[in-house]
Amino acid sequence: MIDRPLFLAVAALIVIGIVFSYSLSAYAVLLFNTQPWHFLIRQFGAGMVGIFLMWVIARQNPDKITTPLGIAIFTLSVLMMIALPFLPEHFAKEVGGAKRWLKLGPLSLAPVEFFKVGFVYFLAWSLSRRVIPKHMKRGREQKRYTLKEELVIVLPYLIVFLAFMFIIAIFQNDLGQVIVLAATMLFLITFAGGSIRFFGMILLAGVGFIAVFVLTSPHRIERFKGWWYMMQNAIAKLFPQWAAAVPKVSLAEEPYQVSNSLHAIHHGGLFGVGLGDGVLKLGFLSEVHTDFVLAGMAEEIGIVGVGMVIALLMFVVFRLLRIAGRSENTAYYIYCSGFAMIIGFSFFINALGISGVIPLKGIAVPFLSYGGSQLLALSIGMGLALSMSKKSKL
């Protein structure tokens, strides 16, 4: 039986995202000189198509549909990401010096959103066949590998991921997505039988690669300096007065996005100022309906309202992990775990970024941020998980 509570929770999140795509886009409508219903209509269309696709895929036999669909999504998204930098402006929309969107008439698709779903399924399919011995079922004691043997087994995945990291981080200038995918892959390899020491080794290597990408990019250095500017005084208080070695930076202008995000959260208080009555969305937070949707929601429905929405999102993550935990099929177990992590990591990176705890990464909130590509990709990925739920012992 399909996990109906999971389906209903996802559908509710999509509807909430549609509502706020209208409420929070008031300034964007004026800025881009579009019709008042422009963002609502586009998000409504993507949301309804997403719910329909999720329902159709969920009704299929997972043993027949998951591998063909999962591998197809992975292959097509990889080909599109490789082709994007070489396509003319008519077909590849360039924003901020990077081509991230494929233009298909009036529609724009972000291949990286579909790649995340395909990549998780590819890992699940491959790890279940290559890393976990076929004669062993999940839950039984498996062979313990040495660190060298683990590295030899995982090395092909690391090489493939480094190639994708280069495409996403360099060609598409999107380090945030790389961090989400890297964290997901690291945990999935561990779930597939990797040791804690191997986990630590890969984690340190990943941190090193991210540091290199930050230090070799002027705009990422500036973003990090902006974050440190807001955090430096609070962190300095943790040290004794004689510890003056805490480095400080001075900026000509305070990072306005995070500052206004915090103002929006504070202004909303516990119960908000009312749906549609927020003021920080009126030009103070640029395109608040996308990356800063949680801040906009906090102003209008308050901490209590946002807390309920977050609880619904965490319920989705919990149900995915529940499906994973009760799946006898190892590929289903790894996929549902990985898909739950994609959703969870994306949410936490966004939430910590808009609250100033970590530097901003430009990661959308799953199902809630405006954007048809992430909504359709997540709906397809959720359809696969719901299909797999029919084979788990719920």
Tab-separated table of C-alpha atoms in Angstrom:
chain	number	residue	atom	x	y	z
A	1	MET	CA	0.000	0.000	0.000
A	2	ILE	CA	1.221	3.501	-0.875
A	3	ASP	CA	2.277	5.634	2.094
A	4	ARG	CA	-0.792	7.902	1.986
A	5	PRO	CA	0.260	10.208	4.874
A	6	LEU	CA	3.498	10.968	3.011
A	7	PHE	CA	1.628	11.751	-0.207
A	8	LEU	CA	-0.807	14.065	1.589
A	9	ALA	CA	1.993	15.832	3.493
A	10	VAL	CA	3.919	16.540	0.284
A	11	ALA	CA	0.762	17.752	-1.467
A	12	ALA	CA	0.079	20.090	1.471
A	13	LEU	CA	3.605	21.518	1.280
A	14	ILE	CA	3.200	22.131	-2.452
A	15	VAL	CA	-0.086	23.976	-1.848
A	16	ILE	CA	1.528	26.092	0.889
A	17	GLY	CA	4.363	26.941	-1.497
A	18	ILE	CA	1.822	27.988	-4.157
A	19	VAL	CA	0.054	30.308	-1.706
A	20	PHE	CA	3.277	32.029	-0.681
A	21	SER	CA	4.520	32.272	-4.260
A	22	TYR	CA	1.665	34.754	-4.681
A	23	SER	CA	1.838	36.464	-1.302
A	24	LEU	CA	5.617	37.052	-1.341
A	25	SER	CA	6.044	38.020	-5.000
A	26	ALA	CA	4.395	41.446	-4.783
A	27	TYR	CA	7.624	43.402	-5.298
A	28	ALA	CA	8.953	40.995	-7.959
A	29	VAL	CA	5.767	41.633	-9.975
A	30	LEU	CA	6.532	45.371	-9.987
A	31	LEU	CA	10.260	44.878	-10.543
A	32	PHE	CA	9.829	42.655	-13.601
A	33	ASN	CA	6.661	44.417	-14.787
A	34	THR	CA	4.601	41.243	-14.957
A	35	GLN	CA	0.956	40.462	-14.320
A	36	PRO	CA	-0.056	40.210	-10.621
A	37	TRP	CA	-0.854	36.510	-11.030
A	38	HIS	CA	2.323	35.664	-12.984
A	39	PHE	CA	4.221	33.780	-10.256
A	40	LEU	CA	1.068	32.192	-8.834
A	41	ILE	CA	0.001	30.768	-12.204
A	42	ARG	CA	3.447	29.344	-12.971
A	43	GLN	CA	3.866	27.792	-9.521
A	44	PHE	CA	0.283	26.497	-9.542
A	45	GLY	CA	0.867	24.836	-12.915
A	46	ALA	CA	4.135	23.244	-11.773
A	47	GLY	CA	2.555	22.171	-8.490
A	48	MET	CA	-0.455	20.496	-10.082
A	49	VAL	CA	1.720	18.726	-12.664
A	50	GLY	CA	4.072	17.683	-9.844
A	51	ILE	CA	1.266	16.208	-7.730
A	52	PHE	CA	-0.107	14.381	-10.787
A	53	LEU	CA	3.309	12.925	-11.698
A	54	MET	CA	3.895	11.923	-8.082
A	55	TRP	CA	0.535	10.109	-7.995
A	56	VAL	CA	1.065	8.362	-11.353
A	57	ILE	CA	4.601	7.173	-10.526
A	58	ALA	CA	3.543	6.068	-7.044
A	59	ARG	CA	0.944	3.709	-8.529
A	60	GLN	CA	3.512	1.839	-10.641
A	61	ASN	CA	5.326	-1.368	-9.742
A	62	PRO	CA	8.653	-0.207	-8.259
A	63	ASP	CA	10.474	-3.309	-9.477
A	64	LYS	CA	9.643	-2.300	-13.068
A	65	ILE	CA	9.735	1.508	-13.062
A	66	THR	CA	12.374	2.682	-10.584
A	67	THR	CA	15.538	1.627	-12.404
A	68	PRO	CA	14.514	2.732	-15.941
A	69	LEU	CA	13.151	6.067	-14.678
A	70	GLY	CA	15.927	6.727	-12.159
A	71	ILE	CA	18.747	5.983	-14.621
A	72	ALA	CA	16.978	7.968	-17.362
A	73	ILE	CA	16.714	11.035	-15.101
A	74	PHE	CA	20.375	10.684	-14.159
A	75	THR	CA	21.589	10.279	-17.760
A	76	LEU	CA	19.486	13.048	-19.289
A	77	SER	CA	20.296	15.564	-16.540
A	78	VAL	CA	24.030	14.843	-16.896
A	79	LEU	CA	23.868	15.375	-20.662
A	80	MET	CA	21.965	18.635	-20.204
A	81	MET	CA	24.448	19.960	-17.610
A	82	ILE	CA	27.372	19.139	-19.896
A	83	ALA	CA	25.669	20.810	-22.867
A	84	LEU	CA	24.510	23.978	-21.063
A	85	PRO	CA	27.820	25.954	-21.193
A	86	PHE	CA	28.066	25.418	-24.959
A	87	LEU	CA	24.496	26.312	-25.906
A	88	PRO	CA	23.654	29.768	-27.302
A	89	GLU	CA	21.823	32.298	-25.145
A	90	HIS	CA	18.589	31.466	-26.931
A	91	PHE	CA	18.597	27.986	-25.380
A	92	ALA	CA	20.642	28.479	-22.202
A	93	LYS	CA	19.715	31.347	-19.912
A	94	GLU	CA	22.739	33.012	-18.312
A	95	VAL	CA	22.314	34.626	-14.899
A	96	GLY	CA	25.172	35.843	-12.723
A	97	GLY	CA	27.766	34.746	-15.264
A	98	ALA	CA	26.625	31.094	-15.292
A	99	LYS	CA	24.266	29.104	-17.492
A	100	ARG	CA	22.022	27.089	-15.181
A	101	TRP	CA	18.706	27.039	-17.036
A	102	LEU	CA	17.707	25.331	-20.261
A	103	LYS	CA	15.084	27.364	-22.135
A	104	LEU	CA	12.355	25.361	-23.853
A	105	GLY	CA	10.054	27.984	-25.343
A	106	PRO	CA	8.268	29.733	-22.456
A	107	LEU	CA	9.654	27.219	-19.954
A	108	SER	CA	13.029	27.166	-18.199
A	109	LEU	CA	14.438	24.001	-16.627
A	110	ALA	CA	17.329	23.742	-14.161
A	111	PRO	CA	18.974	20.367	-14.958
A	112	VAL	CA	20.804	20.295	-11.608
A	113	GLU	CA	17.478	19.875	-9.780
A	114	PHE	CA	16.734	16.693	-11.733
A	115	PHE	CA	20.356	15.609	-11.427
A	116	LYS	CA	20.043	15.492	-7.631
A	117	VAL	CA	17.216	12.959	-7.863
A	118	GLY	CA	18.958	10.952	-10.581
A	119	PHE	CA	22.285	11.001	-8.754
A	120	VAL	CA	20.730	9.627	-5.559
A	121	TYR	CA	19.072	6.819	-7.491
A	122	PHE	CA	22.278	6.066	-9.393
A	123	LEU	CA	24.156	5.778	-6.090
A	124	ALA	CA	21.437	3.560	-4.630
A	125	TRP	CA	21.371	1.306	-7.680
A	126	SER	CA	25.151	1.068	-7.968
A	127	LEU	CA	26.037	0.770	-4.276
A	128	SER	CA	23.477	-1.972	-3.748
A	129	ARG	CA	25.063	-4.006	-6.557
A	130	ARG	CA	28.770	-3.273	-6.107
A	131	VAL	CA	29.500	-2.332	-2.503
A	132	ILE	CA	27.078	-4.522	-0.569
A	133	PRO	CA	27.709	-8.235	-1.253
A	134	LYS	CA	24.823	-9.745	-3.191
A	135	HIS	CA	24.586	-12.792	-0.965
A	136	MET	CA	24.089	-10.653	2.145
A	137	LYS	CA	20.837	-8.971	3.073
A	138	ARG	CA	20.811	-5.617	4.787
A	139	GLY	CA	20.864	-6.016	8.539
A	140	ARG	CA	23.167	-9.029	8.605
A	141	GLU	CA	26.805	-8.745	9.537
A	142	GLN	CA	28.876	-7.839	6.495
A	143	LYS	CA	32.535	-8.231	5.693
A	144	ARG	CA	34.767	-5.626	7.316
A	145	TYR	CA	37.017	-3.931	4.792
A	146	THR	CA	40.349	-2.304	5.446
A	147	LEU	CA	40.665	1.417	4.778
A	148	LYS	CA	42.563	0.671	1.567
A	149	GLU	CA	39.881	-1.747	0.354
A	150	GLU	CA	37.168	0.811	1.098
A	151	LEU	CA	39.041	3.455	-0.857
A	152	VAL	CA	39.441	1.117	-3.854
A	153	ILE	CA	35.710	0.314	-3.816
A	154	VAL	CA	34.567	3.930	-3.473
A	155	LEU	CA	37.245	5.542	-5.675
A	156	PRO	CA	35.187	5.319	-8.909
A	157	TYR	CA	32.293	7.126	-7.202
A	158	LEU	CA	34.628	9.835	-5.934
A	159	ILE	CA	36.109	10.349	-9.407
A	160	VAL	CA	32.654	10.592	-10.976
A	161	PHE	CA	31.519	12.994	-8.268
A	162	LEU	CA	34.589	15.207	-8.709
A	163	ALA	CA	33.724	15.490	-12.408
A	164	PHE	CA	30.170	16.536	-11.567
A	165	MET	CA	31.436	18.885	-8.856
A	166	PHE	CA	33.584	20.600	-11.469
A	167	ILE	CA	30.580	21.023	-13.784
A	168	ILE	CA	28.253	22.322	-11.071
A	169	ALA	CA	30.688	24.438	-9.048
A	170	ILE	CA	32.714	25.889	-11.945
A	171	PHE	CA	30.472	25.981	-15.016
A	172	GLN	CA	27.247	26.642	-13.094
A	173	ASN	CA	28.829	28.532	-10.186
A	174	ASP	CA	26.650	26.667	-7.681
A	175	LEU	CA	28.721	25.495	-4.721
A	176	GLY	CA	25.641	25.083	-2.527
A	177	GLN	CA	24.310	22.199	-4.604
A	178	VAL	CA	27.733	20.545	-4.491
A	179	ILE	CA	27.700	20.664	-0.686
A	180	VAL	CA	24.227	19.079	-0.529
A	181	LEU	CA	25.212	16.309	-2.951
A	182	ALA	CA	28.579	15.696	-1.281
A	183	ALA	CA	26.997	15.344	2.166
A	184	THR	CA	24.338	13.012	0.772
A	185	MET	CA	26.879	10.815	-1.019
A	186	LEU	CA	29.081	10.629	2.066
A	187	PHE	CA	26.236	9.400	4.257
A	188	LEU	CA	24.964	6.951	1.637
A	189	ILE	CA	28.402	5.364	1.321
A	190	THR	CA	28.439	5.010	5.104
A	191	PHE	CA	24.944	3.475	5.079
A	192	ALA	CA	26.119	1.027	2.422
A	193	GLY	CA	28.761	-0.336	4.779
A	194	GLY	CA	31.493	2.301	5.000
A	195	SER	CA	33.399	2.611	8.273
A	196	ILE	CA	33.477	5.640	10.548
A	197	ARG	CA	37.190	6.199	9.891
A	198	PHE	CA	36.537	6.222	6.149
A	199	PHE	CA	33.669	8.659	6.771
A	200	GLY	CA	36.063	10.970	8.642
A	201	MET	CA	38.728	10.747	5.953
A	202	ILE	CA	36.328	11.633	3.142
A	203	LEU	CA	34.771	14.388	5.254
A	204	LEU	CA	38.158	16.060	5.756
A	205	ALA	CA	38.936	15.746	2.051
A	206	GLY	CA	35.556	17.285	1.198
A	207	VAL	CA	36.118	20.222	3.531
A	208	GLY	CA	39.479	20.763	1.868
A	209	PHE	CA	37.958	20.826	-1.623
A	210	ILE	CA	35.256	23.272	-0.511
A	211	ALA	CA	37.905	25.532	1.044
A	212	VAL	CA	39.792	25.542	-2.269
A	213	PHE	CA	36.657	26.532	-4.184
A	214	VAL	CA	35.964	29.350	-1.704
A	215	LEU	CA	39.529	30.696	-1.632
A	216	THR	CA	39.828	30.704	-5.431
A	217	SER	CA	36.594	32.627	-5.991
A	218	PRO	CA	36.487	36.384	-5.143
A	219	HIS	CA	32.695	36.518	-4.809
A	220	ARG	CA	32.680	33.531	-2.424
A	221	ILE	CA	35.400	35.180	-0.345
A	222	GLU	CA	33.270	38.333	-0.133
A	223	ARG	CA	30.239	36.277	0.870
A	224	PHE	CA	32.259	34.555	3.590
A	225	LYS	CA	33.578	37.923	4.809
A	226	GLY	CA	30.011	39.244	4.950
A	227	TRP	CA	28.962	36.276	7.073
A	228	TRP	CA	31.975	36.654	9.370
A	229	TYR	CA	31.247	40.382	9.729
A	230	MET	CA	27.850	39.553	11.231
A	231	MET	CA	29.125	36.727	13.429
A	232	GLN	CA	32.495	38.025	14.619
A	233	ASN	CA	31.330	39.910	17.704
A	234	ALA	CA	29.205	37.016	18.976
A	235	ILE	CA	32.061	34.564	18.430
A	236	ALA	CA	34.600	36.911	20.053
A	237	LYS	CA	32.514	36.880	23.241
A	238	LEU	CA	33.205	33.171	23.578
A	239	PHE	CA	36.913	33.874	24.054
A	240	PRO	CA	38.618	35.423	27.093
A	241	GLN	CA	39.405	39.137	26.803
A	242	TRP	CA	43.090	38.434	26.409
A	243	ALA	CA	42.416	36.269	23.359
A	244	ALA	CA	42.530	39.108	20.836
A	245	ALA	CA	43.604	36.759	18.083
A	246	VAL	CA	40.091	36.424	16.727
A	247	PRO	CA	40.388	38.051	13.281
A	248	LYS	CA	37.851	40.765	12.455
A	249	VAL	CA	36.782	42.253	9.168
A	250	SER	CA	35.256	45.632	8.426
A	251	LEU	CA	32.851	46.157	5.556
A	252	ALA	CA	31.691	49.403	4.014
A	253	GLU	CA	28.135	48.052	3.935
A	254	GLU	CA	26.423	45.531	6.180
A	255	PRO	CA	25.172	42.393	4.365
A	256	TYR	CA	21.610	43.591	3.815
A	257	GLN	CA	20.012	40.297	2.773
A	258	VAL	CA	20.675	38.408	5.991
A	259	SER	CA	20.092	41.533	8.072
A	260	ASN	CA	16.663	42.101	6.503
A	261	SER	CA	15.907	38.403	6.778
A	262	LEU	CA	16.452	38.592	10.530
A	263	HIS	CA	14.318	41.756	10.661
A	264	ALA	CA	11.501	39.913	8.881
A	265	ILE	CA	11.655	37.029	11.352
A	266	HIS	CA	11.683	39.455	14.286
A	267	HIS	CA	8.865	41.569	12.859
A	268	GLY	CA	6.623	38.547	12.460
A	269	GLY	CA	6.945	37.550	16.106
A	270	LEU	CA	5.001	34.534	17.275
A	271	PHE	CA	1.909	34.773	15.093
A	272	GLY	CA	2.908	37.045	12.208
A	273	VAL	CA	1.467	40.235	10.770
A	274	GLY	CA	-1.028	38.401	8.569
A	275	LEU	CA	-0.958	36.612	5.230
A	276	GLY	CA	-0.106	39.148	2.525
A	277	ASP	CA	0.679	41.946	5.001
A	278	GLY	CA	4.447	41.568	5.241
A	279	VAL	CA	6.538	44.659	4.518
A	280	LEU	CA	10.109	43.301	4.293
A	281	LYS	CA	9.137	41.632	1.003
A	282	LEU	CA	8.562	45.076	-0.554
A	283	GLY	CA	12.075	45.502	-1.929
A	284	PHE	CA	14.036	44.928	1.273
A	285	LEU	CA	14.484	41.232	0.553
A	286	SER	CA	15.111	40.645	-3.145
A	287	GLU	CA	13.010	37.804	-4.591
A	288	VAL	CA	11.936	36.702	-1.140
A	289	HIS	CA	9.644	34.057	-2.687
A	290	THR	CA	12.709	32.003	-3.677
A	291	ASP	CA	15.687	31.544	-1.332
A	292	PHE	CA	14.261	33.666	1.525
A	293	VAL	CA	10.805	32.143	1.558
A	294	LEU	CA	11.147	31.042	5.191
A	295	ALA	CA	11.906	34.608	6.295
A	296	GLY	CA	8.919	35.933	4.334
A	297	MET	CA	6.692	33.264	5.811
A	298	ALA	CA	7.964	34.026	9.317
A	299	GLU	CA	6.938	37.666	8.954
A	300	GLU	CA	3.441	36.861	7.726
A	301	ILE	CA	2.470	33.767	9.743
A	302	GLY	CA	4.967	34.055	12.591
A	303	ILE	CA	7.274	31.616	14.286
A	304	VAL	CA	4.325	29.400	15.218
A	305	GLY	CA	3.106	29.176	11.636
A	306	VAL	CA	6.563	28.525	10.211
A	307	GLY	CA	7.161	25.975	12.955
A	308	MET	CA	4.085	24.044	11.827
A	309	VAL	CA	5.255	24.114	8.199
A	310	ILE	CA	8.727	22.951	9.234
A	311	ALA	CA	7.163	20.167	11.308
A	312	LEU	CA	5.295	19.055	8.178
A	313	LEU	CA	8.557	19.060	6.211
A	314	MET	CA	10.301	17.053	8.930
A	315	PHE	CA	7.361	14.616	8.888
A	316	VAL	CA	8.099	14.035	5.202
A	317	VAL	CA	11.752	13.317	6.020
A	318	PHE	CA	10.692	10.975	8.834
A	319	ARG	CA	8.320	9.019	6.579
A	320	LEU	CA	11.027	8.616	3.939
A	321	LEU	CA	13.428	7.271	6.542
A	322	ARG	CA	10.663	4.998	7.814
A	323	ILE	CA	10.188	3.568	4.333
A	324	ALA	CA	13.958	3.102	4.072
A	325	GLY	CA	14.180	1.382	7.428
A	326	ARG	CA	11.451	-1.097	6.539
A	327	SER	CA	12.583	-1.889	2.986
A	328	GLU	CA	14.161	-5.272	2.365
A	329	ASN	CA	15.416	-4.123	-1.036
A	330	THR	CA	18.822	-2.520	-0.462
A	331	ALA	CA	18.501	-0.128	-3.411
A	332	TYR	CA	15.161	1.130	-2.056
A	333	TYR	CA	16.704	1.542	1.399
A	334	ILE	CA	19.609	3.620	0.067
A	335	TYR	CA	17.451	5.696	-2.292
A	336	CYS	CA	14.829	6.671	0.293
A	337	SER	CA	17.565	7.492	2.811
A	338	GLY	CA	19.381	9.627	0.247
A	339	PHE	CA	16.238	11.403	-0.921
A	340	ALA	CA	15.372	12.211	2.694
A	341	MET	CA	18.841	13.705	3.104
A	342	ILE	CA	18.508	15.830	-0.040
A	343	ILE	CA	15.351	17.353	1.446
A	344	GLY	CA	16.740	17.653	4.977
A	345	PHE	CA	20.136	19.075	4.019
A	346	SER	CA	18.570	21.589	1.616
A	347	PHE	CA	16.216	22.832	4.311
A	348	PHE	CA	18.859	23.125	7.032
A	349	ILE	CA	21.403	24.861	4.786
A	350	ASN	CA	18.755	27.379	3.746
A	351	ALA	CA	17.444	27.912	7.282
A	352	LEU	CA	20.916	28.347	8.766
A	353	GLY	CA	21.887	30.682	5.907
A	354	ILE	CA	18.950	33.087	6.186
A	355	SER	CA	19.438	33.248	9.963
A	356	GLY	CA	23.134	34.130	9.596
A	357	VAL	CA	24.516	30.990	11.240
A	358	ILE	CA	26.359	29.947	8.065
A	359	PRO	CA	27.175	31.820	4.832
A	360	LEU	CA	24.339	31.993	2.298
A	361	LYS	CA	24.396	29.213	-0.292
A	362	GLY	CA	21.410	29.969	-2.526
A	363	ILE	CA	19.664	26.666	-1.789
A	364	ALA	CA	15.888	26.534	-2.272
A	365	VAL	CA	13.574	25.218	0.448
A	366	PRO	CA	12.107	21.929	-0.853
A	367	PHE	CA	8.504	22.281	-2.076
A	368	LEU	CA	8.173	25.811	-0.631
A	369	SER	CA	10.514	28.037	-2.662
A	370	TYR	CA	9.279	29.352	-5.994
A	371	GLY	CA	10.621	27.368	-8.925
A	372	GLY	CA	9.070	24.820	-11.222
A	373	SER	CA	12.209	22.757	-11.802
A	374	GLN	CA	12.836	21.887	-8.166
A	375	LEU	CA	9.116	21.243	-7.649
A	376	LEU	CA	8.839	18.852	-10.601
A	377	ALA	CA	12.126	17.096	-9.804
A	378	LEU	CA	11.192	16.578	-6.153
A	379	SER	CA	7.713	15.371	-7.120
A	380	ILE	CA	9.183	12.765	-9.470
A	381	GLY	CA	11.679	11.720	-6.799
A	382	MET	CA	8.887	11.485	-4.242
A	383	GLY	CA	6.822	9.417	-6.667
A	384	LEU	CA	9.667	6.902	-6.833
A	385	ALA	CA	9.833	6.768	-3.028
A	386	LEU	CA	6.053	6.325	-2.748
A	387	SER	CA	6.223	3.512	-5.284
A	388	MET	CA	8.926	1.851	-3.198
A	389	SER	CA	6.762	2.262	-0.080
A	390	LYS	CA	4.434	-0.433	-1.440
A	391	LYS	CA	7.255	-2.939	-0.969
A	392	SER	CA	8.148	-1.869	2.573
A	393	LYS	CA	6.566	-3.233	5.712
A	394	LEU	CA	4.706	-0.120	6.818
